[in-house]
Amino acid sequence: MKRVNNIIAAGVAMATMVLTVSCSEDFLEVEPKGTALEENYYSNEAEAYSGLVAVYDVIGKQSRGFENMIALLNSGSDDHFAGGGSSSDGTQFQVFSNYTISEATVGTSYWSDFYQGIFRANTLLTKLPDVDMPNTTKARFTAESKALRAVYYFELVRLFKNIPLITTPISTDAIYDVTQADPSEVYSQIETDLLEAIPDLPITLDLSNEAGRLTQGAAIALLGKVYLYQGKNVEAASQLAEVNGTPGSTSAYGYKLLDNFSDLWIVGNNYNSESIIEIAHTDKSNADWWFWGAGDDEGNSLNVMVGPRGFVRTSGSTAPDYAAGWGFNIITQGLYDALSGDPRFDATIEDLQSFREAGEVELEENYQYTGYFLKKFMPLNADVSTGGGASVLNYKQHTYMMRLADTYLLEAEALGGSGARAQALLDAVRARVGLPSVPVTMDAILNERRLELAGEGHRWYDLVRTGRAATALADRGFVAGKHEILPIPLTELENTLLEQNPNY
């Protein structure tokens, strides 16, 4: 591959060639297939690049496949119901949403997929020193692999807390002896990986052939977030300030809030000035049912998941021409009320019940139906793929893992929710949508995050890390001291030394 625009979306084709010693569904059950070929593979820059693409591929889990991160995290928050066709549709979402989740019902891929990414990074990092390639290129590949390993460990430690820390490939005779590390050790490794990666990452990208790759700004922003999650607020504020620059202006890394909030959700408005870490999707991978969710699909699955079930417009309707979907991540009345009157409402929530009552649309009521849908990711019929495979599995809308409004508000929080700079950061987010200034406080910042980032997978973590989950999710069955993390999947515990998380 000569182009890596959509480097993430291209990963599977390369991963098949590179990872001849690959992870199975459960990372602790690695089968040593083709070891000799794998040992001989990384001999030049092209082969190392293929390995790097494979490491990048796992980041697509944010919005790829049925068990994607955004759909899961939305389901567990107070802003969404799991939805779907019934109380048993998407069990992993239902049990997270109503807090009956157990080691037998948690989605195993939320553990195994990220360890697959870590395995790929560890393998490439082991091989890179001996690859015949320019030192500057080798340094960049090394930096990207470390930064991606940090991404995957950050996902795991936030989801499960008590996880193994593995930084080199595991021999087959040692995989069942792996134990869990103290979370502080995992965070320390994440920090180390990011700090070592930053100097060798580019400040800017040539978007014609590098779009989707990590930059210094992306790694610095992630490091700031990692510090904040540990309560290292001074360090967090310092890193985030470097990325954010002067609120409302263009930062040293080229980031700037888009003038129009709604432009963030235009399909095709990719790698815009607000995007820090972006997940690429494509309608060209010809994804089909028989391999969907196995890592070979590169479409945006969130699109079809949040669409209304059985949706059709009646004759003469003025309603948007949405494609029918599966009715997951339904908007709650609480989020509807919170956004009511806010300029971001129309780009965030689609009130199809109003169109239905006016006789302009027909649809099937999904489980936990409210009539309110997540508009940010609802595809129109014009967005439906006309290529190969199953059309509903090949949507091309990109998603944001981190964007500038997010880091503005994270920095304001790291500053303790007070002071002139925290006020300026909050004001910039509100001014972008025409809202007046409000006094900066922690409550104001967290409320702004709820409204600005609604449906993007941040709310559950915000509630948990600020100690507000038990109150906000009390009616869902959330138990403090238990549900802040997920249970380790049963298949990962069998015949290993891993211990289940407390109270599961």
Short mmCIF file of C-alpha atoms in Angstrom, two decimals:
data_model
loop_
_atom_site.label_atom_id
_atom_site.label_comp_id
_atom_site.label_asym_id
_atom_site.label_seq_id
_atom_site.Cartn_x
_atom_site.Cartn_y
_atom_site.Cartn_z
CA MET A 1 0.00 0.00 0.00
CA LYS A 2 1.43 3.35 -1.04
CA ARG A 3 -1.29 5.45 0.56
CA VAL A 4 -2.24 5.40 4.22
CA ASN A 5 -5.13 7.79 4.05
CA ASN A 6 -7.44 5.59 6.07
CA ILE A 7 -4.44 3.69 7.45
CA ILE A 8 -6.65 2.29 10.16
CA ALA A 9 -9.21 1.03 7.69
CA ALA A 10 -6.53 -0.73 5.68
CA GLY A 11 -5.18 -2.72 8.58
CA VAL A 12 -6.75 -6.09 8.09
CA ALA A 13 -5.29 -6.74 4.68
CA MET A 14 -1.82 -6.20 6.05
CA ALA A 15 -2.49 -7.89 9.37
CA THR A 16 -3.26 -11.15 7.62
CA MET A 17 0.19 -11.16 6.06
CA VAL A 18 2.12 -9.90 9.06
CA LEU A 19 0.72 -11.56 12.11
CA THR A 20 1.42 -15.16 11.38
CA VAL A 21 1.77 -15.61 15.12
CA SER A 22 -1.55 -14.04 15.97
CA CYS A 23 -3.86 -13.68 18.92
CA SER A 24 -6.96 -15.82 19.09
CA GLU A 25 -10.29 -14.61 20.49
CA ASP A 26 -8.70 -14.73 23.95
CA PHE A 27 -5.27 -13.21 24.20
CA LEU A 28 -4.06 -15.84 26.63
CA GLU A 29 -4.71 -18.60 24.14
CA VAL A 30 -2.12 -17.77 21.52
CA GLU A 31 -1.48 -20.49 19.00
CA PRO A 32 2.10 -20.51 17.62
CA LYS A 33 1.20 -20.81 13.95
CA GLY A 34 3.89 -20.17 11.35
CA THR A 35 6.59 -19.09 13.78
CA ALA A 36 9.42 -19.45 11.29
CA LEU A 37 7.66 -17.24 8.75
CA GLU A 38 6.95 -14.57 11.35
CA GLU A 39 10.60 -14.58 12.49
CA ASN A 40 11.78 -13.97 8.93
CA TYR A 41 9.12 -11.51 7.86
CA TYR A 42 10.33 -8.11 9.12
CA SER A 43 13.29 -7.68 6.80
CA ASN A 44 12.61 -4.31 5.18
CA GLU A 45 10.66 -1.08 5.50
CA ALA A 46 7.66 -2.29 3.49
CA GLU A 47 7.18 -5.29 5.77
CA ALA A 48 7.63 -3.15 8.89
CA TYR A 49 5.06 -0.72 7.52
CA SER A 50 2.63 -3.59 7.04
CA GLY A 51 3.17 -4.51 10.67
CA LEU A 52 2.51 -0.92 11.73
CA VAL A 53 -0.76 -0.84 9.81
CA ALA A 54 -1.78 -3.99 11.69
CA VAL A 55 -1.07 -2.28 15.01
CA TYR A 56 -3.20 0.68 13.96
CA ASP A 57 -6.07 -1.55 12.91
CA VAL A 58 -7.29 -2.25 16.44
CA ILE A 59 -7.97 1.43 17.15
CA GLY A 60 -10.96 1.06 14.82
CA LYS A 61 -12.80 -0.75 17.64
CA GLN A 62 -14.10 2.63 18.74
CA SER A 63 -16.87 2.40 16.13
CA ARG A 64 -16.24 -0.77 14.13
CA GLY A 65 -18.03 -4.08 14.63
CA PHE A 66 -21.06 -4.80 16.78
CA GLU A 67 -19.05 -4.74 20.02
CA ASN A 68 -17.68 -1.24 19.41
CA MET A 69 -16.63 1.01 22.26
CA ILE A 70 -18.96 3.95 21.63
CA ALA A 71 -22.07 1.76 21.58
CA LEU A 72 -21.00 0.02 24.79
CA LEU A 73 -20.10 3.16 26.74
CA ASN A 74 -23.23 4.99 25.64
CA SER A 75 -25.37 2.06 26.81
CA GLY A 76 -24.03 2.29 30.35
CA SER A 77 -24.54 6.03 30.76
CA ASP A 78 -27.56 8.02 31.92
CA ASP A 79 -27.88 9.58 28.46
CA HIS A 80 -28.85 6.40 26.64
CA PHE A 81 -30.73 3.15 26.91
CA ALA A 82 -29.27 0.08 25.27
CA GLY A 83 -32.29 -0.13 22.95
CA GLY A 84 -32.17 -2.64 20.10
CA GLY A 85 -34.90 -5.06 19.12
CA SER A 86 -35.60 -6.57 22.53
CA SER A 87 -34.24 -7.03 26.04
CA SER A 88 -32.03 -9.83 24.71
CA ASP A 89 -30.79 -8.03 21.61
CA GLY A 90 -27.12 -7.25 22.13
CA THR A 91 -26.86 -8.88 25.55
CA GLN A 92 -23.51 -7.24 26.26
CA PHE A 93 -25.17 -3.81 25.95
CA GLN A 94 -28.30 -4.74 27.90
CA VAL A 95 -26.46 -6.09 30.93
CA PHE A 96 -24.13 -3.10 31.00
CA SER A 97 -27.06 -0.72 30.72
CA ASN A 98 -29.04 -2.31 33.58
CA TYR A 99 -25.98 -3.34 35.63
CA THR A 100 -26.67 -7.05 35.72
CA ILE A 101 -23.38 -7.62 33.93
CA SER A 102 -21.37 -10.69 34.91
CA GLU A 103 -18.24 -12.55 33.86
CA ALA A 104 -20.43 -14.72 31.63
CA THR A 105 -22.19 -11.85 29.82
CA VAL A 106 -19.48 -9.21 29.40
CA GLY A 107 -18.32 -8.92 25.81
CA THR A 108 -15.02 -10.78 25.62
CA SER A 109 -13.73 -8.66 22.74
CA TYR A 110 -13.47 -5.61 24.99
CA TRP A 111 -10.59 -7.46 26.60
CA SER A 112 -9.17 -9.61 23.80
CA ASP A 113 -9.20 -7.07 20.97
CA PHE A 114 -7.05 -4.57 22.84
CA TYR A 115 -4.64 -7.28 23.88
CA GLN A 116 -4.44 -8.25 20.24
CA GLY A 117 -3.34 -4.69 19.50
CA ILE A 118 -0.79 -4.86 22.31
CA PHE A 119 0.52 -8.18 21.00
CA ARG A 120 0.98 -6.67 17.56
CA ALA A 121 2.77 -3.62 18.99
CA ASN A 122 5.03 -5.79 21.15
CA THR A 123 5.93 -7.96 18.17
CA LEU A 124 6.74 -5.00 15.93
CA LEU A 125 8.75 -3.24 18.64
CA THR A 126 10.82 -6.40 19.09
CA LYS A 127 11.51 -6.65 15.36
CA LEU A 128 12.13 -3.01 14.43
CA PRO A 129 15.73 -2.72 15.70
CA ASP A 130 16.87 -5.28 13.13
CA VAL A 131 14.88 -3.99 10.15
CA ASP A 132 16.90 -2.53 7.30
CA MET A 133 15.37 0.93 6.98
CA PRO A 134 16.29 4.61 7.57
CA ASN A 135 16.77 5.44 11.24
CA THR A 136 14.32 8.35 11.14
CA THR A 137 11.60 6.13 9.72
CA LYS A 138 12.38 3.41 12.22
CA ALA A 139 12.15 5.93 15.05
CA ARG A 140 8.74 7.07 13.83
CA PHE A 141 7.42 3.51 13.51
CA THR A 142 8.68 2.80 17.02
CA ALA A 143 7.00 5.92 18.36
CA GLU A 144 3.69 5.09 16.71
CA SER A 145 3.76 1.53 18.05
CA LYS A 146 4.43 2.74 21.58
CA ALA A 147 1.73 5.39 21.39
CA LEU A 148 -0.78 2.84 20.12
CA ARG A 149 0.18 0.40 22.86
CA ALA A 150 -0.51 3.24 25.30
CA VAL A 151 -3.94 3.78 23.72
CA TYR A 152 -4.84 0.11 24.13
CA TYR A 153 -3.59 -0.12 27.70
CA PHE A 154 -5.49 3.04 28.60
CA GLU A 155 -8.67 1.46 27.29
CA LEU A 156 -8.05 -1.74 29.25
CA VAL A 157 -7.07 -0.19 32.57
CA ARG A 158 -10.10 2.10 32.53
CA LEU A 159 -12.47 -0.74 31.64
CA PHE A 160 -11.08 -3.51 33.83
CA LYS A 161 -8.50 -1.85 36.13
CA ASN A 162 -6.77 -5.09 37.18
CA ILE A 163 -5.06 -6.31 34.04
CA PRO A 164 -1.83 -8.03 32.97
CA LEU A 165 0.99 -5.75 31.84
CA ILE A 166 2.76 -7.35 28.90
CA THR A 167 5.44 -5.44 26.99
CA THR A 168 7.18 -8.25 25.09
CA PRO A 169 5.85 -11.21 23.12
CA ILE A 170 4.91 -14.11 25.41
CA SER A 171 6.32 -17.57 24.86
CA THR A 172 3.79 -20.36 24.58
CA ASP A 173 5.01 -22.02 27.77
CA ALA A 174 4.38 -18.84 29.80
CA ILE A 175 0.99 -17.61 28.68
CA TYR A 176 -0.95 -19.35 31.46
CA ASP A 177 1.34 -17.96 34.16
CA VAL A 178 0.57 -14.30 33.47
CA THR A 179 -0.68 -12.34 36.48
CA GLN A 180 -2.30 -8.94 36.90
CA ALA A 181 -0.27 -5.82 37.56
CA ASP A 182 -1.07 -3.04 39.97
CA PRO A 183 -2.99 -0.38 37.99
CA SER A 184 -0.32 2.16 38.90
CA GLU A 185 2.24 0.07 37.01
CA VAL A 186 0.01 0.04 33.94
CA TYR A 187 -0.42 3.80 34.09
CA SER A 188 3.33 4.22 34.51
CA GLN A 189 3.92 2.17 31.36
CA ILE A 190 1.34 4.24 29.46
CA GLU A 191 3.11 7.42 30.51
CA THR A 192 6.51 6.00 29.56
CA ASP A 193 5.29 4.89 26.14
CA LEU A 194 3.78 8.29 25.37
CA LEU A 195 6.73 10.29 26.68
CA GLU A 196 9.15 8.18 24.62
CA ALA A 197 6.92 8.41 21.55
CA ILE A 198 6.26 12.15 21.45
CA PRO A 199 9.70 13.39 20.24
CA ASP A 200 9.70 11.04 17.23
CA LEU A 201 6.13 11.67 16.09
CA PRO A 202 5.50 14.32 13.41
CA ILE A 203 3.92 17.64 14.31
CA THR A 204 1.82 17.68 11.15
CA LEU A 205 0.81 15.14 8.52
CA ASP A 206 0.66 15.10 4.76
CA LEU A 207 -3.03 14.27 4.58
CA SER A 208 -2.72 13.05 1.01
CA ASN A 209 -0.87 9.94 2.20
CA GLU A 210 -0.58 9.98 5.99
CA ALA A 211 -4.07 10.81 7.25
CA GLY A 212 -5.07 8.82 10.30
CA ARG A 213 -1.59 8.41 11.74
CA LEU A 214 -0.68 9.74 15.18
CA THR A 215 1.03 13.07 15.68
CA GLN A 216 2.85 14.75 18.55
CA GLY A 217 -0.30 16.68 19.36
CA ALA A 218 -2.36 13.50 19.58
CA ALA A 219 0.11 11.82 21.93
CA ILE A 220 0.42 14.93 24.11
CA ALA A 221 -3.36 15.25 24.35
CA LEU A 222 -3.66 11.60 25.32
CA LEU A 223 -0.90 11.97 27.91
CA GLY A 224 -2.77 14.89 29.44
CA LYS A 225 -5.91 12.79 29.67
CA VAL A 226 -3.94 9.91 31.23
CA TYR A 227 -2.57 12.26 33.87
CA LEU A 228 -6.05 13.61 34.61
CA TYR A 229 -7.47 10.12 35.17
CA GLN A 230 -4.81 9.58 37.83
CA GLY A 231 -5.50 12.86 39.58
CA LYS A 232 -2.21 14.38 38.38
CA ASN A 233 -3.93 17.63 37.58
CA VAL A 234 -0.89 19.89 37.33
CA GLU A 235 0.78 17.60 34.82
CA ALA A 236 -2.51 17.14 32.96
CA ALA A 237 -3.12 20.87 32.65
CA SER A 238 0.42 21.42 31.35
CA GLN A 239 0.15 18.84 28.60
CA LEU A 240 -3.35 19.84 27.55
CA ALA A 241 -2.44 23.54 27.47
CA GLU A 242 0.32 22.75 24.99
CA VAL A 243 -2.18 21.12 22.66
CA ASN A 244 -4.99 23.63 23.21
CA GLY A 245 -3.03 26.87 22.88
CA THR A 246 -5.02 30.09 23.22
CA PRO A 247 -8.71 29.17 23.59
CA GLY A 248 -10.59 29.90 20.39
CA SER A 249 -7.45 30.37 18.29
CA THR A 250 -5.31 27.99 16.24
CA SER A 251 -2.86 26.11 18.45
CA ALA A 252 0.80 25.41 17.70
CA TYR A 253 -0.26 21.97 16.48
CA GLY A 254 -2.81 23.39 14.05
CA TYR A 255 -5.92 22.60 16.08
CA LYS A 256 -8.87 24.98 16.04
CA LEU A 257 -12.56 24.63 16.87
CA LEU A 258 -14.72 24.45 13.76
CA ASP A 259 -16.91 27.49 13.30
CA ASN A 260 -20.05 25.37 13.05
CA PHE A 261 -20.69 22.53 15.50
CA SER A 262 -22.87 20.71 13.00
CA ASP A 263 -19.97 20.51 10.53
CA LEU A 264 -18.34 17.92 12.81
CA TRP A 265 -20.95 15.40 11.67
CA ILE A 266 -20.83 15.97 7.93
CA VAL A 267 -19.83 12.69 6.31
CA GLY A 268 -16.62 13.37 4.45
CA ASN A 269 -15.47 16.30 6.63
CA ASN A 270 -12.51 14.19 7.69
CA TYR A 271 -9.34 15.26 9.50
CA ASN A 272 -10.66 18.75 10.10
CA SER A 273 -8.96 21.27 12.39
CA GLU A 274 -10.80 20.04 15.49
CA SER A 275 -9.83 16.40 15.05
CA ILE A 276 -7.00 15.12 17.28
CA ILE A 277 -7.41 11.33 17.09
CA GLU A 278 -9.79 10.23 14.36
CA ILE A 279 -11.10 6.76 13.56
CA ALA A 280 -11.26 6.13 9.82
CA HIS A 281 -13.94 4.06 8.14
CA THR A 282 -14.55 3.18 4.53
CA ASP A 283 -17.33 1.90 2.30
CA LYS A 284 -14.75 0.15 0.11
CA SER A 285 -13.90 -2.90 2.25
CA ASN A 286 -16.87 -4.95 0.98
CA ALA A 287 -17.62 -6.11 4.53
CA ASP A 288 -20.14 -8.92 4.69
CA TRP A 289 -21.99 -10.81 7.40
CA TRP A 290 -19.76 -13.84 7.41
CA PHE A 291 -16.72 -11.87 8.59
CA TRP A 292 -18.33 -8.81 10.20
CA GLY A 293 -16.91 -8.19 13.64
CA ALA A 294 -13.92 -10.46 13.11
CA GLY A 295 -11.59 -7.56 12.36
CA ASP A 296 -11.85 -7.76 8.59
CA ASP A 297 -14.66 -5.21 8.34
CA GLU A 298 -13.77 -1.54 8.03
CA GLY A 299 -17.17 0.17 7.96
CA ASN A 300 -18.71 2.29 10.70
CA SER A 301 -21.02 -0.12 12.52
CA LEU A 302 -22.31 2.55 14.87
CA ASN A 303 -24.20 4.11 11.96
CA VAL A 304 -26.54 1.19 11.38
CA MET A 305 -26.78 0.44 15.09
CA VAL A 306 -28.25 3.83 16.06
CA GLY A 307 -30.60 4.13 13.09
CA PRO A 308 -34.38 3.76 13.61
CA ARG A 309 -35.84 0.31 13.06
CA GLY A 310 -38.17 -0.12 10.06
CA PHE A 311 -37.98 3.56 9.18
CA VAL A 312 -39.78 4.85 6.08
CA ARG A 313 -41.03 8.29 5.11
CA THR A 314 -44.63 8.75 4.04
CA SER A 315 -45.58 10.47 0.82
CA GLY A 316 -44.70 14.16 0.86
CA SER A 317 -42.78 13.91 4.12
CA THR A 318 -40.37 16.67 5.10
CA ALA A 319 -38.51 14.37 7.50
CA PRO A 320 -34.84 13.57 6.79
CA ASP A 321 -34.41 10.52 4.57
CA TYR A 322 -32.77 8.26 7.14
CA ALA A 323 -31.66 4.74 6.39
CA ALA A 324 -33.30 2.13 8.61
CA GLY A 325 -31.19 0.71 11.41
CA TRP A 326 -31.32 -1.33 14.59
CA GLY A 327 -32.41 1.15 17.26
CA PHE A 328 -29.52 0.98 19.74
CA ASN A 329 -28.24 3.78 22.02
CA ILE A 330 -31.66 5.39 22.35
CA ILE A 331 -31.62 8.90 23.84
CA THR A 332 -33.12 9.18 27.33
CA GLN A 333 -35.56 11.85 28.42
CA GLY A 334 -32.85 13.16 30.71
CA LEU A 335 -30.47 14.00 27.86
CA TYR A 336 -33.34 15.34 25.77
CA ASP A 337 -34.27 17.73 28.56
CA ALA A 338 -30.66 18.73 29.20
CA LEU A 339 -30.14 19.66 25.55
CA SER A 340 -33.55 21.23 25.04
CA GLY A 341 -33.00 24.83 23.95
CA ASP A 342 -29.27 24.28 23.43
CA PRO A 343 -27.95 25.15 19.93
CA ARG A 344 -26.37 21.69 19.72
CA PHE A 345 -29.71 19.89 20.06
CA ASP A 346 -30.51 19.76 16.35
CA ALA A 347 -27.15 18.21 15.46
CA THR A 348 -27.27 15.72 18.34
CA ILE A 349 -30.84 14.45 18.75
CA GLU A 350 -33.44 13.53 16.16
CA ASP A 351 -36.98 13.62 17.54
CA LEU A 352 -38.61 11.11 15.23
CA GLN A 353 -41.62 10.78 17.48
CA SER A 354 -42.66 14.29 16.45
CA PHE A 355 -42.46 13.33 12.78
CA ARG A 356 -44.34 10.12 13.57
CA GLU A 357 -47.16 11.95 15.32
CA ALA A 358 -47.40 14.30 12.33
CA GLY A 359 -47.84 11.29 10.05
CA GLU A 360 -44.63 11.95 8.15
CA VAL A 361 -42.77 8.75 9.06
CA GLU A 362 -43.41 5.18 10.03
CA LEU A 363 -41.07 3.13 12.16
CA GLU A 364 -40.90 0.12 14.44
CA GLU A 365 -40.69 0.92 18.13
CA ASN A 366 -37.40 -0.44 19.41
CA TYR A 367 -36.86 -1.77 22.92
CA GLN A 368 -36.93 1.13 25.43
CA TYR A 369 -38.34 3.40 22.74
CA THR A 370 -38.41 7.11 23.54
CA GLY A 371 -38.69 8.48 20.02
CA TYR A 372 -35.31 10.23 20.38
CA PHE A 373 -32.33 9.06 18.34
CA LEU A 374 -28.60 9.85 18.20
CA LYS A 375 -28.46 12.10 15.15
CA LYS A 376 -24.67 12.55 15.14
CA PHE A 377 -24.30 9.07 13.71
CA MET A 378 -27.65 8.45 11.97
CA PRO A 379 -27.02 7.70 8.29
CA LEU A 380 -29.16 8.99 5.46
CA ASN A 381 -30.10 6.77 2.54
CA ALA A 382 -27.66 8.86 0.53
CA ASP A 383 -24.88 7.47 2.76
CA VAL A 384 -25.69 3.82 2.06
CA SER A 385 -22.87 2.03 0.28
CA THR A 386 -23.49 0.88 -3.27
CA GLY A 387 -20.37 -1.29 -3.30
CA GLY A 388 -19.88 -4.95 -2.48
CA GLY A 389 -20.77 -6.78 0.70
CA ALA A 390 -23.68 -5.95 2.98
CA SER A 391 -24.55 -2.28 2.54
CA VAL A 392 -25.42 -1.72 6.22
CA LEU A 393 -21.93 -2.84 7.25
CA ASN A 394 -20.13 -0.41 4.97
CA TYR A 395 -20.86 3.09 6.20
CA LYS A 396 -17.94 5.49 5.86
CA GLN A 397 -18.49 8.19 8.49
CA HIS A 398 -15.37 8.75 10.58
CA THR A 399 -15.58 9.14 14.36
CA TYR A 400 -13.51 11.11 16.87
CA MET A 401 -11.58 9.47 19.67
CA MET A 402 -10.36 12.89 20.81
CA ARG A 403 -11.28 16.34 19.49
CA LEU A 404 -10.40 19.84 20.57
CA ALA A 405 -13.57 20.74 22.47
CA ASP A 406 -12.95 17.61 24.56
CA THR A 407 -9.39 18.65 25.42
CA TYR A 408 -10.48 22.24 26.18
CA LEU A 409 -12.87 20.95 28.80
CA LEU A 410 -10.39 18.40 30.14
CA GLU A 411 -7.86 21.16 30.70
CA ALA A 412 -10.46 23.36 32.40
CA GLU A 413 -11.19 20.44 34.72
CA ALA A 414 -7.48 19.84 35.38
CA LEU A 415 -7.22 23.50 36.40
CA GLY A 416 -9.71 22.76 39.17
CA GLY A 417 -12.64 24.41 37.44
CA SER A 418 -11.50 27.89 38.40
CA GLY A 419 -9.35 30.75 37.19
CA ALA A 420 -9.14 32.89 34.09
CA ARG A 421 -7.83 30.20 31.76
CA ALA A 422 -10.41 27.63 32.81
CA GLN A 423 -13.06 30.29 32.23
CA ALA A 424 -11.66 31.06 28.77
CA LEU A 425 -11.64 27.39 27.80
CA LEU A 426 -15.25 26.91 28.86
CA ASP A 427 -16.28 30.15 27.17
CA ALA A 428 -14.66 29.10 23.87
CA VAL A 429 -16.69 25.89 23.70
CA ARG A 430 -19.90 27.75 24.45
CA ALA A 431 -19.13 30.70 22.18
CA ARG A 432 -18.67 28.37 19.22
CA VAL A 433 -22.41 27.56 19.41
CA GLY A 434 -23.47 31.09 20.33
CA LEU A 435 -23.97 30.54 24.06
CA PRO A 436 -23.07 33.23 26.62
CA SER A 437 -20.45 32.84 29.29
CA VAL A 438 -21.37 31.14 32.55
CA PRO A 439 -19.18 31.14 35.68
CA VAL A 440 -16.66 28.33 35.48
CA THR A 441 -17.09 25.57 38.06
CA MET A 442 -16.56 21.83 38.04
CA ASP A 443 -20.30 21.35 37.66
CA ALA A 444 -20.41 23.76 34.71
CA ILE A 445 -17.52 21.96 33.00
CA LEU A 446 -19.02 18.51 33.43
CA ASN A 447 -22.41 19.74 32.26
CA GLU A 448 -20.77 21.27 29.19
CA ARG A 449 -19.03 17.98 28.47
CA ARG A 450 -22.39 16.24 28.62
CA LEU A 451 -23.94 18.60 26.08
CA GLU A 452 -20.94 19.01 23.78
CA LEU A 453 -19.86 15.37 23.66
CA ALA A 454 -23.26 13.68 23.90
CA GLY A 455 -23.34 10.24 22.32
CA GLU A 456 -19.58 10.11 21.66
CA GLY A 457 -18.79 7.61 24.41
CA HIS A 458 -17.42 9.98 27.09
CA ARG A 459 -20.29 10.33 29.54
CA TRP A 460 -19.89 7.01 31.38
CA TYR A 461 -16.21 7.59 32.07
CA ASP A 462 -16.94 11.16 33.18
CA LEU A 463 -19.48 9.93 35.72
CA VAL A 464 -17.23 7.17 37.02
CA ARG A 465 -14.01 9.14 37.38
CA THR A 466 -15.74 12.04 39.15
CA GLY A 467 -17.59 9.79 41.60
CA ARG A 468 -21.01 10.72 40.25
CA ALA A 469 -21.98 7.41 38.69
CA ALA A 470 -23.66 5.90 41.75
CA THR A 471 -26.06 8.84 41.95
CA ALA A 472 -26.66 9.37 38.25
CA LEU A 473 -27.15 5.65 37.57
CA ALA A 474 -28.92 4.61 40.77
CA ASP A 475 -32.13 3.82 38.91
CA ARG A 476 -30.17 1.50 36.60
CA GLY A 477 -28.85 -0.64 39.45
CA PHE A 478 -25.31 0.75 39.58
CA VAL A 479 -23.49 -0.40 42.74
CA ALA A 480 -20.65 1.75 44.04
CA GLY A 481 -17.43 -0.19 44.55
CA LYS A 482 -18.39 -2.70 41.85
CA HIS A 483 -19.67 -1.25 38.63
CA GLU A 484 -16.93 1.35 38.11
CA ILE A 485 -15.14 -1.42 36.21
CA LEU A 486 -16.22 -4.42 34.18
CA PRO A 487 -15.86 -8.05 35.20
CA ILE A 488 -13.06 -9.95 33.51
CA PRO A 489 -14.58 -12.31 30.92
CA LEU A 490 -14.91 -15.90 32.10
CA THR A 491 -12.97 -17.24 29.13
CA GLU A 492 -9.94 -15.19 30.23
CA LEU A 493 -9.99 -16.66 33.74
CA GLU A 494 -10.15 -20.35 32.90
CA ASN A 495 -6.85 -22.18 33.45
CA THR A 496 -5.00 -18.94 34.18
CA LEU A 497 -3.70 -17.12 37.27
CA LEU A 498 -5.95 -14.12 36.67
CA GLU A 499 -8.31 -13.13 39.49
CA GLN A 500 -11.80 -11.73 39.00
CA ASN A 501 -12.47 -8.10 39.84
CA PRO A 502 -13.96 -7.38 43.30
CA ASN A 503 -17.64 -8.10 43.93
CA TYR A 504 -18.19 -10.06 40.71
#
